[in-house]
Coordinates of C-alpha atoms in Angstrom, one line a residue:
Chain A
M987 CA 205.7 168.7 40.6
K988 CA 203.1 170.5 42.4
K989 CA 201.4 168.7 45.3
L990 CA 197.7 169.2 45.4
K991 CA 196.1 168.2 48.7
F992 CA 192.3 167.7 48.8
I993 CA 190.8 168.5 52.1
G994 CA 187.3 167.1 51.4
N995 CA 185.6 164.2 50.1
P996 CA 188.3 161.6 49.5
L997 CA 186.5 159.9 46.7
L998 CA 186.6 162.8 44.3
Q999 CA 189.7 162.9 42.3
S1000 CA 190.0 166.2 40.3
R1001 CA 189.5 169.8 40.9
E1002 CA 186.9 169.9 37.9
K1003 CA 184.8 167.5 40.0
I1004 CA 185.0 169.5 43.2
N1005 CA 184.0 172.7 41.4
M1006 CA 181.1 171.2 39.7
S1007 CA 179.9 169.1 42.7
S1008 CA 178.2 171.5 45.1
D1009 CA 177.1 175.0 45.8
K1010 CA 179.9 175.3 48.3
K1011 CA 182.6 177.7 47.6
W1012 CA 186.1 176.5 47.6
L1013 CA 189.3 178.2 47.9
T1014 CA 192.8 177.3 47.1
L1015 CA 195.5 178.2 49.6
K1016 CA 199.1 178.1 48.5
T1017 CA 201.7 178.2 51.0
T1018 CA 204.7 180.5 49.3
E1019 CA 207.3 178.9 51.3
D1020 CA 207.2 175.4 49.9
N1021 CA 204.4 175.8 47.2
E1022 CA 202.0 173.3 48.6
E1023 CA 198.3 173.9 47.5
F1024 CA 195.3 173.3 49.7
V1025 CA 191.7 173.2 48.3
V1026 CA 189.4 174.0 51.1
E1027 CA 185.8 175.2 51.6
E1028 CA 185.4 178.8 52.0
S1029 CA 183.4 178.4 55.5
V1030 CA 186.6 176.6 56.9
A1031 CA 189.2 179.0 55.3
I1032 CA 187.5 182.2 57.0
M1033 CA 188.1 180.8 60.2
S1034 CA 191.3 182.8 59.5
N1035 CA 190.5 186.3 60.1
V1036 CA 193.1 187.3 57.7
I1037 CA 191.7 185.1 54.8
K1038 CA 188.1 186.3 55.8
N1039 CA 189.1 189.9 55.4
M1040 CA 190.6 189.2 51.9
V1041 CA 187.5 187.3 50.8
E1042 CA 185.2 190.1 52.0
D1043 CA 187.4 192.8 50.5
G1044 CA 187.2 190.9 47.2
C1045 CA 190.9 190.7 47.1
A1046 CA 190.8 186.7 47.1
S1047 CA 191.6 185.3 43.7
S1048 CA 191.3 181.8 42.9
V1049 CA 194.7 181.1 44.6
I1050 CA 195.3 182.7 47.7
P1051 CA 199.1 182.8 48.6
V1052 CA 200.0 182.2 52.3
P1053 CA 203.4 183.4 53.4
R1054 CA 205.4 182.4 56.3
V1055 CA 203.3 179.2 57.0
K1056 CA 204.9 175.7 55.9
G1057 CA 202.9 173.1 54.2
N1058 CA 202.7 170.6 56.7
A1059 CA 201.6 173.3 59.6
M1060 CA 199.0 174.5 57.0
G1061 CA 197.8 170.9 56.7
K1062 CA 197.2 170.5 60.3
I1063 CA 195.6 174.0 60.6
I1064 CA 193.1 173.1 58.0
E1065 CA 192.4 170.0 59.7
F1066 CA 191.7 171.9 62.9
C1067 CA 189.4 174.5 61.3
K1068 CA 187.6 171.9 59.3
K1069 CA 186.7 170.0 62.6
H1070 CA 185.7 173.2 64.3
T1071 CA 183.5 174.2 61.5
E1072 CA 181.8 170.8 61.3
E1073 CA 181.4 170.0 65.0
S1074 CA 179.3 171.8 67.4
D1075 CA 179.5 169.5 70.4
E1076 CA 181.7 171.2 73.0
K1077 CA 182.8 167.8 74.5
V1078 CA 183.8 166.3 71.1
L1079 CA 185.8 169.4 70.2
K1080 CA 187.5 169.2 73.5
E1081 CA 188.5 165.8 73.2
F1082 CA 189.6 166.5 69.5
D1083 CA 191.8 169.5 70.7
A1084 CA 193.6 167.5 73.4
E1085 CA 194.5 164.8 71.0
F1086 CA 195.3 167.3 68.1
L1087 CA 197.7 169.2 70.6
N1088 CA 199.5 166.3 71.8
L1089 CA 202.6 167.5 70.3
G1090 CA 206.0 168.6 71.4
P1091 CA 207.0 172.2 72.2
D1092 CA 208.4 173.0 68.9
A1093 CA 205.5 171.8 67.0
L1094 CA 203.2 173.6 69.2
Y1095 CA 205.2 176.9 68.9
D1096 CA 205.0 176.5 65.1
L1097 CA 201.1 176.0 65.3
M1098 CA 201.1 179.2 67.5
V1099 CA 203.0 181.4 65.1
S1100 CA 200.8 180.3 62.3
A1101 CA 197.5 180.9 64.2
N1102 CA 198.8 184.1 65.3
F1103 CA 199.7 185.1 61.8
L1104 CA 196.5 184.0 60.2
E1105 CA 194.5 185.2 63.0
I1106 CA 192.6 182.1 64.1
K1107 CA 191.5 182.7 67.5
V1108 CA 190.1 179.4 68.4
L1109 CA 193.3 177.7 67.5
L1110 CA 195.5 180.4 69.1
D1111 CA 193.6 180.0 72.4
S1112 CA 193.8 176.4 72.4
V1113 CA 197.5 176.3 71.8
T1114 CA 198.4 179.0 74.3
T1115 CA 196.3 177.1 76.9
K1116 CA 198.1 174.0 76.1
V1117 CA 201.6 175.7 76.5
A1118 CA 200.4 177.4 79.6
D1119 CA 199.3 174.2 81.1
M1120 CA 202.5 172.8 80.4
I1121 CA 204.5 175.4 82.5
K1122 CA 201.7 175.7 85.3
G1123 CA 203.0 174.6 88.7
K1124 CA 206.5 174.5 87.6
S1125 CA 209.5 176.5 88.8
S1126 CA 211.6 178.6 86.5
E1127 CA 214.3 175.9 86.3
E1128 CA 211.7 173.3 85.3
I1129 CA 210.0 175.7 82.8
R1130 CA 213.6 176.2 81.2
N1131 CA 214.0 172.6 81.0
I1132 CA 210.8 171.7 79.5
L1133 CA 210.8 174.5 76.8
K1134 CA 214.5 174.4 76.4
I1135 CA 215.0 178.1 77.1
E1136 CA 218.3 179.4 77.8
N1137 CA 218.8 181.1 81.2
D1138 CA 220.3 184.5 80.4
L1139 CA 219.4 185.9 84.0
S1140 CA 222.2 186.3 86.3
A1141 CA 222.1 184.9 89.8
E1142 CA 222.1 188.5 91.2
E1143 CA 219.3 189.4 88.7
I1144 CA 217.3 186.6 90.0
E1145 CA 217.8 187.3 93.6
E1146 CA 217.0 190.9 93.0
S1147 CA 213.6 190.2 91.3
R1148 CA 212.8 187.7 94.0
R1149 CA 213.4 190.2 96.7
E1150 CA 211.5 192.8 94.9
N1151 CA 208.8 190.3 94.4
C1152 CA 208.5 190.1 98.3
W1153 CA 207.9 193.6 98.7
T1154 CA 204.6 193.8 96.9
R1155 CA 201.3 192.0 98.1
Q1156 CA 200.4 188.8 96.7
E1157 CA 197.4 189.3 94.5
Chain B
M921 CA 202.4 161.7 65.0
D922 CA 204.6 164.5 65.2
T923 CA 205.4 165.3 61.5
I924 CA 205.6 169.1 62.0
A925 CA 208.5 168.8 64.5
R926 CA 210.6 166.9 61.7
D927 CA 210.4 169.9 59.4
T928 CA 210.2 172.8 61.4
T929 CA 212.8 174.8 63.3
T930 CA 210.5 177.0 65.3
S931 CA 211.7 177.3 68.8
I932 CA 210.3 179.3 71.8
L933 CA 212.8 182.2 70.6
H934 CA 210.7 182.7 67.5
L935 CA 207.6 183.3 69.2
P936 CA 206.4 187.0 68.8
D937 CA 205.8 188.9 71.9
D938 CA 202.1 188.6 71.1
C939 CA 202.1 185.0 71.7
L940 CA 204.2 185.2 74.9
Y941 CA 201.7 187.6 76.3
F942 CA 198.9 185.4 75.4
I943 CA 200.5 182.6 77.3
F944 CA 201.3 184.7 80.3
Q945 CA 197.9 185.9 80.4
R946 CA 196.7 182.3 80.9
L947 CA 198.6 181.9 84.0
E948 CA 196.5 182.8 87.0
S949 CA 198.4 182.1 90.0
V950 CA 200.9 184.5 91.5
F951 CA 203.4 181.6 91.7
D952 CA 203.1 180.7 88.0
R953 CA 203.4 184.4 87.0
K954 CA 206.6 184.8 89.1
S955 CA 208.1 181.5 87.9
F956 CA 207.2 182.8 84.1
G957 CA 209.3 186.0 84.9
L958 CA 212.2 184.4 86.4
T959 CA 212.9 182.1 83.2
C960 CA 214.7 184.5 81.0
H961 CA 215.1 188.1 80.2
R962 CA 212.5 188.2 77.6
W963 CA 209.9 186.6 79.7
L964 CA 210.7 188.9 82.7
F965 CA 210.1 191.8 80.3
I966 CA 206.8 190.2 79.3
E967 CA 205.9 189.8 83.1
N968 CA 206.9 193.4 84.0
T969 CA 204.9 194.9 81.1
S970 CA 201.8 192.6 81.8
R971 CA 201.4 194.0 85.4
R972 CA 198.5 196.3 85.8
S973 CA 198.1 196.7 89.4
L974 CA 200.3 197.2 92.4
Q975 CA 199.8 197.0 96.1
F976 CA 202.0 196.7 99.0
P977 CA 201.6 194.4 102.2
C978 CA 201.2 197.5 104.5
S979 CA 198.2 198.5 102.4
F980 CA 194.8 198.1 104.5
R981 CA 192.5 198.8 101.5
H982 CA 191.9 195.0 101.1
L983 CA 192.4 193.7 104.6
H984 CA 193.6 190.2 104.6
R985 CA 193.7 187.8 107.3
T986 CA 197.5 187.3 106.7
S987 CA 198.3 191.1 106.6
L988 CA 197.0 191.4 110.1
S989 CA 199.8 189.2 111.6
R990 CA 202.7 190.7 109.3
T991 CA 204.6 193.5 110.8
S992 CA 204.1 196.5 108.5
S993 CA 207.1 197.0 106.5
T994 CA 208.2 200.6 105.7
V995 CA 207.7 201.2 102.1
G996 CA 210.0 204.0 101.2
S997 CA 211.0 206.0 98.3
F998 CA 213.5 203.4 97.1
Q999 CA 211.3 200.4 97.0
L1000 CA 208.5 202.6 95.2
Y1001 CA 211.0 204.0 92.6
T1002 CA 212.3 200.4 91.9
M1003 CA 208.7 199.1 91.5
L1004 CA 207.7 201.9 89.2
D1005 CA 210.6 201.5 87.2
R1006 CA 210.1 197.8 86.9
F1007 CA 206.3 197.9 86.1
Q1008 CA 205.8 200.7 83.8
H1009 CA 202.3 200.1 82.4
L1010 CA 200.3 200.1 86.0
E1011 CA 196.7 201.2 85.9
L1012 CA 196.3 200.8 89.6
L1013 CA 198.6 201.5 92.4
C1014 CA 197.7 201.2 96.1
L1015 CA 200.1 203.0 98.5
S1016 CA 197.4 203.2 101.5
G1017 CA 199.1 202.9 104.6
C1018 CA 202.6 203.9 103.4
V1019 CA 202.6 206.4 106.2
H1020 CA 206.2 207.5 106.0
L1021 CA 206.3 207.8 102.0
P1022 CA 207.6 211.4 101.3
D1023 CA 206.6 213.4 98.3
S1024 CA 209.8 212.5 96.6
G1025 CA 208.7 208.9 96.6
L1026 CA 206.1 209.6 93.9
S1027 CA 208.6 211.3 91.7
Q1028 CA 208.7 208.2 89.1
L1029 CA 205.0 208.8 88.5
Q1030 CA 206.0 211.6 86.3
Y1031 CA 207.6 209.1 83.7
Y1032 CA 205.5 206.0 84.3
G1033 CA 202.1 207.2 85.6
S1034 CA 200.6 208.0 82.2
K1035 CA 198.5 204.8 82.1
L1036 CA 197.5 205.0 85.9
Q1037 CA 193.7 205.0 86.4
T1038 CA 193.2 204.4 90.1
L1039 CA 195.6 205.7 92.8
Y1040 CA 195.1 205.1 96.6
L1041 CA 197.2 207.3 98.8
D1042 CA 195.0 206.9 102.1
C1043 CA 196.9 207.9 105.2
C1044 CA 200.1 208.7 103.2
F1045 CA 201.0 211.4 105.7
G1046 CA 204.0 212.2 104.2
I1047 CA 202.4 213.3 100.9
T1048 CA 201.6 217.0 100.7
D1049 CA 201.1 219.9 98.4
D1050 CA 203.5 222.5 99.6
L1051 CA 201.6 225.6 99.5
G1052 CA 204.9 227.6 98.7
S1053 CA 206.4 225.5 96.0
M1054 CA 204.2 224.1 93.2
T1055 CA 206.8 221.8 91.6
D1056 CA 208.2 219.0 94.1
D1057 CA 205.3 218.3 96.0
G1058 CA 203.7 214.8 95.7
L1059 CA 200.2 215.9 94.3
S1060 CA 201.6 218.1 91.6
V1061 CA 203.6 215.2 90.5
V1062 CA 200.4 213.1 90.3
A1063 CA 198.7 215.7 88.6
S1064 CA 201.3 216.3 85.8
G1065 CA 202.2 212.5 85.4
C1066 CA 199.0 210.9 85.8
R1067 CA 196.6 212.4 83.3
S1068 CA 194.4 209.3 82.8
L1069 CA 193.7 209.1 86.5
K1070 CA 190.0 208.2 87.2
C1071 CA 189.9 207.3 90.8
I1072 CA 192.0 208.9 93.5
S1073 CA 191.8 208.4 97.3
L1074 CA 193.4 210.8 99.7
Y1075 CA 191.7 209.9 102.9
R1076 CA 193.6 211.9 105.7
C1077 CA 196.1 213.4 103.6
N1078 CA 197.6 216.8 104.4
V1079 CA 196.4 218.2 101.2
S1080 CA 194.7 221.6 100.5
S1081 CA 192.5 223.2 97.9
I1082 CA 195.5 224.2 96.0
G1083 CA 196.6 220.7 95.4
I1084 CA 193.1 219.6 94.4
E1085 CA 192.9 222.5 91.9
A1086 CA 196.0 221.5 90.2
L1087 CA 194.8 218.0 90.2
A1088 CA 191.3 218.9 88.7
K1089 CA 192.8 220.9 86.0
S1090 CA 195.2 218.3 84.8
C1091 CA 193.3 215.0 85.4
R1092 CA 190.1 215.9 83.6
A1093 CA 189.0 212.2 83.4
L1094 CA 188.5 212.0 87.1
E1095 CA 185.4 210.2 88.3
E1096 CA 185.8 209.3 91.9
V1097 CA 187.5 211.4 94.3
N1098 CA 188.0 210.6 98.1
L1099 CA 188.9 213.6 100.4
S1100 CA 187.5 212.3 103.6
Y1101 CA 189.2 213.7 106.6
C1102 CA 191.2 216.2 104.7
P1103 CA 190.6 219.2 106.9
L1104 CA 192.4 221.7 104.7
I1105 CA 190.2 221.3 101.9
T1106 CA 187.8 224.1 101.2
D1107 CA 185.1 224.8 98.6
T1108 CA 187.6 226.2 96.3
G1109 CA 189.1 222.7 95.8
I1110 CA 185.7 221.3 95.4
R1111 CA 184.7 224.0 92.7
A1112 CA 187.8 223.1 90.7
L1113 CA 186.6 219.3 90.5
S1114 CA 183.0 220.2 89.7
Q1115 CA 184.0 222.6 86.9
N1116 CA 187.0 220.8 85.4
C1117 CA 186.1 217.2 85.7
H1118 CA 183.1 216.7 83.3
Q1119 CA 182.8 212.8 84.3
L1120 CA 182.9 213.4 88.0
R1121 CA 180.8 210.6 89.6
A1122 CA 181.6 210.2 93.1
V1123 CA 182.9 212.4 95.9
R1124 CA 183.5 211.7 99.7
I1125 CA 184.1 214.6 102.0
S1126 CA 183.4 213.1 105.3
S1127 CA 184.5 215.4 108.2
C1128 CA 185.8 218.0 105.9
R1129 CA 184.7 220.9 108.3
N1130 CA 185.8 223.7 105.9
I1131 CA 183.5 222.8 103.1
T1132 CA 180.1 224.4 103.1
G1133 CA 178.9 222.9 99.7
V1134 CA 178.7 225.9 97.6
G1135 CA 181.8 224.6 95.7
F1136 CA 179.6 222.0 93.9
H1137 CA 178.2 224.9 91.9
G1138 CA 178.4 223.7 88.2
C1139 CA 178.8 220.1 89.0
P1140 CA 178.0 217.5 86.2
R1141 CA 175.0 215.6 85.5
T1142 CA 177.2 212.6 85.9
F1143 CA 177.5 213.3 89.6
V1144 CA 175.5 210.7 91.5
Y1145 CA 177.2 210.1 94.6
L1146 CA 178.2 212.2 97.7
E1147 CA 179.3 211.3 101.1
A1148 CA 179.3 214.4 103.2
D1149 CA 178.7 213.1 106.8
S1150 CA 179.7 215.2 109.5
C1151 CA 180.2 218.2 107.5
K1152 CA 179.5 221.9 108.1
L1153 CA 177.3 222.2 105.1
E1154 CA 175.2 225.4 104.5
T1155 CA 171.8 225.8 102.9
E1156 CA 173.3 227.4 99.8
G1157 CA 175.6 224.5 99.7
I1158 CA 172.9 222.0 99.6
T1159 CA 171.2 223.9 96.8
E1160 CA 174.5 223.4 94.9
I1161 CA 175.0 219.8 95.7
V1162 CA 171.7 218.9 94.2
S1163 CA 171.9 221.2 91.2
G1164 CA 173.5 218.8 88.8
G1165 CA 170.3 216.9 88.5
G1166 CA 172.0 213.4 88.6
L1167 CA 172.4 212.6 92.3
E1168 CA 171.5 209.2 93.4
Y1169 CA 173.3 208.7 96.7
L1170 CA 173.4 211.5 99.3
N1171 CA 174.9 211.2 102.9
I1172 CA 174.6 214.1 105.0
S1173 CA 174.3 212.4 108.2
N1174 CA 175.3 214.1 111.4
L1175 CA 174.8 217.6 109.8
N1176 CA 175.9 220.5 111.7
W1177 CA 173.2 222.4 113.8
A1178 CA 174.1 225.5 111.8
V1179 CA 171.7 224.3 108.9
P1180 CA 168.2 225.4 109.8
G1181 CA 165.6 222.5 109.9
N1182 CA 163.9 223.4 106.7
G1183 CA 167.4 224.1 104.7
L1184 CA 166.9 220.5 103.4
T1185 CA 163.6 221.3 101.8
I1186 CA 165.6 222.2 98.7
V1187 CA 166.4 218.6 98.1
G1188 CA 162.9 218.1 97.4
A1189 CA 162.5 221.0 95.1
G1190 CA 163.0 218.9 91.8
F1191 CA 166.5 218.8 91.3
A1192 CA 167.3 215.6 93.0
K1193 CA 164.5 213.6 91.1
R1194 CA 166.9 210.7 90.6
L1195 CA 167.8 210.2 94.3
K1196 CA 167.5 206.7 95.5
L1197 CA 169.5 206.6 98.8
L1198 CA 169.2 209.4 101.3
D1199 CA 171.0 209.3 104.7
F1200 CA 169.9 211.8 107.2
R1201 CA 171.1 210.1 110.2
L1202 CA 171.6 212.4 113.2
C1203 CA 170.1 215.2 111.4
R1204 CA 168.4 216.3 114.5
T1205 CA 166.7 219.6 113.0
V1206 CA 165.3 218.3 110.0
T1207 CA 161.7 219.4 109.8
D1208 CA 158.3 218.0 108.7
E1209 CA 158.5 220.6 105.9
S1210 CA 161.6 219.2 104.4
I1211 CA 160.3 215.6 104.8
I1212 CA 157.1 216.4 102.9
A1213 CA 159.1 218.2 100.1
I1214 CA 161.3 215.4 99.7
S1215 CA 158.8 212.6 99.7
R1216 CA 157.0 214.4 97.1
G1217 CA 160.0 215.6 95.0
C1218 CA 162.1 212.3 95.1
P1219 CA 159.8 209.6 93.8
L1220 CA 162.6 207.1 93.2
L1221 CA 163.7 206.9 96.8
Q1222 CA 164.5 203.5 97.9
E1223 CA 166.3 203.7 101.2
W1224 CA 165.9 206.6 103.6
N1225 CA 167.8 206.8 106.8
L1226 CA 166.1 209.0 109.2
A1227 CA 167.4 207.6 112.6
L1228 CA 167.6 210.1 115.4
C1229 CA 165.7 212.7 113.2
H1230 CA 163.8 213.9 116.4
E1231 CA 161.9 216.7 114.7
V1232 CA 160.0 214.5 112.3
K1233 CA 156.5 214.4 113.5
R1234 CA 153.2 213.0 112.3
P1235 CA 152.8 215.1 109.2
G1236 CA 156.3 214.0 108.1
W1237 CA 155.6 210.3 108.6
E1238 CA 152.2 210.6 106.9
S1239 CA 153.7 212.3 103.8
I1240 CA 156.3 209.4 103.7
G1241 CA 153.4 206.8 103.9
L1242 CA 151.6 208.6 101.2
S1243 CA 154.2 209.6 98.7
C1244 CA 157.3 207.4 98.9
H1245 CA 155.9 204.7 96.7
K1246 CA 159.3 203.1 95.8
L1247 CA 160.6 203.1 99.2
E1248 CA 162.0 199.6 100.2
R1249 CA 164.1 200.3 103.3
L1250 CA 163.3 202.8 106.1
H1251 CA 165.4 203.5 109.1
V1252 CA 163.7 205.2 112.2
K1253 CA 165.6 204.3 115.1
R1254 CA 165.4 206.4 118.2
C1255 CA 163.2 209.0 116.5
R1256 CA 161.6 210.6 119.4
C1257 CA 158.5 211.9 117.7
L1258 CA 157.6 208.6 115.9
C1259 CA 154.4 207.8 117.6
D1260 CA 151.7 205.2 117.0
R1261 CA 149.7 207.3 114.5
G1262 CA 153.0 207.8 112.6
L1263 CA 153.7 204.3 112.5
Q1264 CA 150.1 203.7 111.3
A1265 CA 150.7 206.1 108.4
L1266 CA 153.8 204.2 107.4
R1267 CA 152.0 200.9 107.7
E1268 CA 149.2 201.9 105.6
G1269 CA 151.4 203.5 102.8
C1270 CA 154.8 202.6 101.7
R1271 CA 153.4 199.8 99.5
N1272 CA 157.0 198.5 98.6
L1273 CA 158.6 198.6 101.9
L1274 CA 160.7 195.5 102.6
I1275 CA 162.7 196.5 105.7
L1276 CA 161.9 198.8 108.5
Y1277 CA 164.8 199.3 111.2
V1278 CA 163.2 200.4 114.3
T1279 CA 164.1 200.4 118.0
R1280 CA 164.0 202.5 121.0
C1281 CA 161.4 204.9 119.7
R1282 CA 160.0 206.2 123.1
Q1283 CA 156.7 207.2 121.9
L1284 CA 156.0 203.9 120.1
S1285 CA 153.8 201.3 121.9
D1286 CA 154.3 197.7 121.8
P1287 CA 150.8 197.0 120.5
A1288 CA 151.4 199.3 117.6
I1289 CA 154.5 197.6 116.6
M1290 CA 152.6 194.2 116.9
I1291 CA 149.9 195.5 114.7
F1292 CA 152.4 196.6 112.2
K1293 CA 153.8 193.1 112.3
C1294 CA 150.4 191.4 111.8
L1295 CA 149.3 193.6 109.0
R1296 CA 152.4 194.0 107.2
G1297 CA 153.9 190.6 107.4
D1298 CA 155.9 191.4 104.1
V1299 CA 157.9 193.9 105.9
K1300 CA 161.1 192.7 107.9
I1301 CA 161.5 194.6 111.3
I1302 CA 165.2 194.8 112.2
E1303 CA 166.4 196.3 115.6
E1304 CA 170.2 196.3 114.8
E1305 CA 171.5 199.7 113.7
V1306 CA 172.8 200.0 110.2
M1307 CA 175.4 203.0 110.1
C1308 CA 176.1 202.9 106.4
I1309 CA 173.8 202.7 103.5
A1310 CA 176.4 203.5 100.8
P1311 CA 176.0 201.6 97.6
E1312 CA 178.7 199.5 96.2
W1313 CA 178.7 201.0 92.7
A1314 CA 181.2 203.6 93.5
F1315 CA 184.6 203.4 95.5
S1316 CA 184.7 199.7 94.9
G1317 CA 188.1 199.2 93.5

């Protein structure tokens, strides 16, 4: 059974009511990996440059297929875009982002890949900043532990790299 | 709530390079960038390809407190070879002070120098352009490998006009060229720059005794900055220097006695209308005729250094007072022929004057200076000598 998610007025029950209700334009985004559909306002959807271009070029039909992004990631992304479209207070947005991005590394990567693919600059900036903050001030060993990265550099390579780093001026 | 983590299998390995570059760019400190690079191969690659500028500790371009106490390590070909092999996307390379670096040290630039825009080779005494062979010398490697070069500095290098010619014909995007204290450079090299580099902006040829200035024939309108102090320029040379029509800063201080005093009149003949800063310090022979022509012909003049210009007399000062409406800073230190009437002319004119650098003018009386201070309270009087009036909008990298 197709799952239909309404991101908007929780009182409305059906797609017909949404279409009749306002002069806002609505789009349906369908994640092709797991066939989840999301009905969103166009103003929210076009925070993604990819979708914006499709709409402007007139290629967007009633249902826009979105590959590579899974349903639950899409839901989160739409939640983010909606907040950023509705709210203009910087402070409120900052608090929202901090709360929103309070996720583990894997979840953050998922968001990052999707934001990069959909070209949502604001989200990409926020997530990359968050990941960068996680590794600031940490040694390479600590970074590998936090982000679960396998060390494929040999001891010699690390030593050589460190030695070379000393040759150059600290900038 | 972490619903995403349950469903997803994305890990750091799935991140595309784009994302890794974004993360890397958010790291500002050297420590963080180096830690990033030493995490794994892929991240080391990201670090290496992100690096845009490279300097060595012996470099004195950006003198730092800690560099003074450090013993200068010898940067040889091996270190440079390794660094250029590792960082292949450099836009700025500073080798200033690498005094023992030979021509062969630059060989990697043939392969990895295509993105280089700024190259500092100050005091690289080992770099030459061998007049015999055109293939192995350092400067021809730079010419062939670094075609995007915009700024090059060869202060005190053993290079000649042949090397500069090769450079100019290949690196057509050159904008800033520092050839100060390169005694072998002649007008031939300068001509190559003027005629091949159509975006040429700024040139330094301080103490290049073999340049007369005629090489600037055909210089482009973009040419706005020339530092030619202690040169043996000739009158024809000065004509060519201003011929481009765009010059804004001209320093010909300590001009050789060979230029007759009115040889500078040409500066005021209309070609240098955009001149804003003019340095005639120690041009002992410049006459009133030249001063009058320049004060009329250079309406945008903001700063004029006439320190030790002993031949400027009352007609000259009067002309400055009358015609230099935009003048803000004037240097008249030790001008032997600046008398009270001359100072009066300056006081009654030069409505926009902000600073007057004046001291030890033997014909100026104390009362005249007092009157100036009283009636022109808007002008600051400074006694300390300012040796350099060069603006910061060139060679600031």
